[in-house]
Amino acid sequence: IREAISNAVQHGHAHHIWIDLIQEDTQLVVSITNDGRPLPSDNQWRRGLGLTQMFMRARLLDASLSITKRPDGKTVAELSIPRHAQEPS
């Protein structure tokens, strides 16, 4: 979450950032949306160290991470953590 906020401010020059947390039956979903510059096209978007670490941390949580551009131009980073990963061992 911290890296997504940092990227939105530093690279996207976002003015607003929204963080949503949704508990579903099978997973916890954290969504970070910003109104900064849109993501570059797929062939121009390279994964820097920050994005690489975000995806790596998601895998450590047995979670999935997606970063997409909405039709209104806002960028959304969404982390879905399975419920079994949230339960204490």
PDB file of C-alpha atoms in Angstrom:
ATOM      1  CA  ILE A   1       0.000   0.000   0.000  1.00  0.00           C
ATOM      2  CA  ARG A   2       2.818   2.361   0.906  1.00  0.00           C
ATOM      3  CA  GLU A   3       4.630   1.697  -2.397  1.00  0.00           C
ATOM      4  CA  ALA A   4       1.430   2.240  -4.414  1.00  0.00           C
ATOM      5  CA  ILE A   5       0.883   5.592  -2.703  1.00  0.00           C
ATOM      6  CA  SER A   6       4.505   6.578  -3.221  1.00  0.00           C
ATOM      7  CA  ASN A   7       4.341   5.660  -6.929  1.00  0.00           C
ATOM      8  CA  ALA A   8       1.099   7.590  -7.381  1.00  0.00           C
ATOM      9  CA  VAL A   9       2.639  10.742  -5.921  1.00  0.00           C
ATOM     10  CA  GLN A  10       6.161  10.420  -7.292  1.00  0.00           C
ATOM     11  CA  HIS A  11       5.527   9.077 -10.799  1.00  0.00           C
ATOM     12  CA  GLY A  12       1.858   9.847 -11.396  1.00  0.00           C
ATOM     13  CA  HIS A  13       1.782  13.276  -9.717  1.00  0.00           C
ATOM     14  CA  ALA A  14      -1.586  12.340  -8.195  1.00  0.00           C
ATOM     15  CA  HIS A  15      -3.655  14.955  -6.400  1.00  0.00           C
ATOM     16  CA  HIS A  16      -6.045  12.454  -4.811  1.00  0.00           C
ATOM     17  CA  ILE A  17      -5.594   8.866  -3.648  1.00  0.00           C
ATOM     18  CA  TRP A  18      -8.421   6.616  -2.514  1.00  0.00           C
ATOM     19  CA  ILE A  19      -7.839   3.471  -0.464  1.00  0.00           C
ATOM     20  CA  ASP A  20     -10.649   0.936  -0.206  1.00  0.00           C
ATOM     21  CA  LEU A  21     -10.675  -2.220   1.861  1.00  0.00           C
ATOM     22  CA  ILE A  22     -13.284  -4.883   1.183  1.00  0.00           C
ATOM     23  CA  GLN A  23     -13.690  -8.128   3.154  1.00  0.00           C
ATOM     24  CA  GLU A  24     -15.271 -10.815   1.016  1.00  0.00           C
ATOM     25  CA  ASP A  25     -16.038 -14.417   1.937  1.00  0.00           C
ATOM     26  CA  THR A  26     -12.856 -15.798   0.420  1.00  0.00           C
ATOM     27  CA  GLN A  27     -10.519 -12.812   0.328  1.00  0.00           C
ATOM     28  CA  LEU A  28      -9.542  -9.358   1.495  1.00  0.00           C
ATOM     29  CA  VAL A  29      -9.248  -6.802  -1.313  1.00  0.00           C
ATOM     30  CA  VAL A  30      -7.239  -3.588  -0.936  1.00  0.00           C
ATOM     31  CA  SER A  31      -7.689  -1.111  -3.756  1.00  0.00           C
ATOM     32  CA  ILE A  32      -5.544   2.028  -4.182  1.00  0.00           C
ATOM     33  CA  THR A  33      -6.866   4.429  -6.838  1.00  0.00           C
ATOM     34  CA  ASN A  34      -5.267   7.691  -7.903  1.00  0.00           C
ATOM     35  CA  ASP A  35      -6.040  10.554 -10.254  1.00  0.00           C
ATOM     36  CA  GLY A  36      -2.479  11.066 -11.462  1.00  0.00           C
ATOM     37  CA  ARG A  37      -1.108  10.650 -14.947  1.00  0.00           C
ATOM     38  CA  PRO A  38      -2.365   7.490 -16.605  1.00  0.00           C
ATOM     39  CA  LEU A  39      -0.146   4.450 -16.979  1.00  0.00           C
ATOM     40  CA  PRO A  40       1.897   4.396 -20.175  1.00  0.00           C
ATOM     41  CA  SER A  41       0.953   1.875 -22.846  1.00  0.00           C
ATOM     42  CA  ASP A  42       1.999  -1.719 -22.168  1.00  0.00           C
ATOM     43  CA  ASN A  43       5.058  -1.559 -24.419  1.00  0.00           C
ATOM     44  CA  GLN A  44       6.347   1.570 -22.622  1.00  0.00           C
ATOM     45  CA  TRP A  45       5.629   0.415 -19.074  1.00  0.00           C
ATOM     46  CA  ARG A  46       8.645  -1.223 -17.533  1.00  0.00           C
ATOM     47  CA  ARG A  47       8.674  -2.640 -14.075  1.00  0.00           C
ATOM     48  CA  GLY A  48      11.052  -0.707 -11.900  1.00  0.00           C
ATOM     49  CA  LEU A  49      12.357  -1.911  -8.577  1.00  0.00           C
ATOM     50  CA  GLY A  50       9.331  -0.593  -6.661  1.00  0.00           C
ATOM     51  CA  LEU A  51       6.818  -2.445  -8.846  1.00  0.00           C
ATOM     52  CA  THR A  52       8.928  -5.589  -8.839  1.00  0.00           C
ATOM     53  CA  GLN A  53       8.972  -5.527  -5.036  1.00  0.00           C
ATOM     54  CA  MET A  54       5.204  -4.949  -4.906  1.00  0.00           C
ATOM     55  CA  PHE A  55       4.564  -8.064  -7.004  1.00  0.00           C
ATOM     56  CA  MET A  56       7.113 -10.049  -4.968  1.00  0.00           C
ATOM     57  CA  ARG A  57       5.472  -9.066  -1.666  1.00  0.00           C
ATOM     58  CA  ALA A  58       2.063 -10.051  -3.032  1.00  0.00           C
ATOM     59  CA  ARG A  59       3.394 -13.511  -3.917  1.00  0.00           C
ATOM     60  CA  LEU A  60       4.791 -13.878  -0.378  1.00  0.00           C
ATOM     61  CA  LEU A  61       1.250 -13.324   0.921  1.00  0.00           C
ATOM     62  CA  ASP A  62      -0.143 -15.849  -1.594  1.00  0.00           C
ATOM     63  CA  ALA A  63      -1.996 -12.828  -2.981  1.00  0.00           C
ATOM     64  CA  SER A  64      -2.529 -11.389  -6.434  1.00  0.00           C
ATOM     65  CA  LEU A  65      -1.700  -7.840  -7.466  1.00  0.00           C
ATOM     66  CA  SER A  66      -2.984  -6.030 -10.520  1.00  0.00           C
ATOM     67  CA  ILE A  67      -2.303  -2.527 -11.725  1.00  0.00           C
ATOM     68  CA  THR A  68      -4.766  -1.219 -14.284  1.00  0.00           C
ATOM     69  CA  LYS A  69      -6.061   1.942 -15.886  1.00  0.00           C
ATOM     70  CA  ARG A  70      -9.778   2.644 -15.576  1.00  0.00           C
ATOM     71  CA  PRO A  71     -11.753   4.100 -18.498  1.00  0.00           C
ATOM     72  CA  ASP A  72     -11.847   7.462 -16.672  1.00  0.00           C
ATOM     73  CA  GLY A  73      -8.017   7.525 -16.659  1.00  0.00           C
ATOM     74  CA  LYS A  74      -7.518   6.725 -12.982  1.00  0.00           C
ATOM     75  CA  THR A  75      -4.903   4.110 -12.081  1.00  0.00           C
ATOM     76  CA  VAL A  76      -5.868   1.287  -9.719  1.00  0.00           C
ATOM     77  CA  ALA A  77      -3.564  -1.059  -7.824  1.00  0.00           C
ATOM     78  CA  GLU A  78      -5.584  -3.929  -6.386  1.00  0.00           C
ATOM     79  CA  LEU A  79      -4.261  -6.513  -3.950  1.00  0.00           C
ATOM     80  CA  SER A  80      -6.393  -9.613  -3.317  1.00  0.00           C
ATOM     81  CA  ILE A  81      -5.330 -11.644  -0.299  1.00  0.00           C
ATOM     82  CA  PRO A  82      -6.945 -15.068   0.119  1.00  0.00           C
ATOM     83  CA  ARG A  83      -8.665 -15.588   3.435  1.00  0.00           C
ATOM     84  CA  HIS A  84      -6.461 -18.578   4.356  1.00  0.00           C
ATOM     85  CA  ALA A  85      -3.400 -16.260   4.188  1.00  0.00           C
ATOM     86  CA  GLN A  86      -4.983 -13.978   6.811  1.00  0.00           C
ATOM     87  CA  GLU A  87      -5.630 -16.652   9.431  1.00  0.00           C
ATOM     88  CA  PRO A  88      -3.027 -17.225  12.149  1.00  0.00           C
ATOM     89  CA  SER A  89      -1.020 -20.447  11.922  1.00  0.00           C
TER      90      SER A  89
END
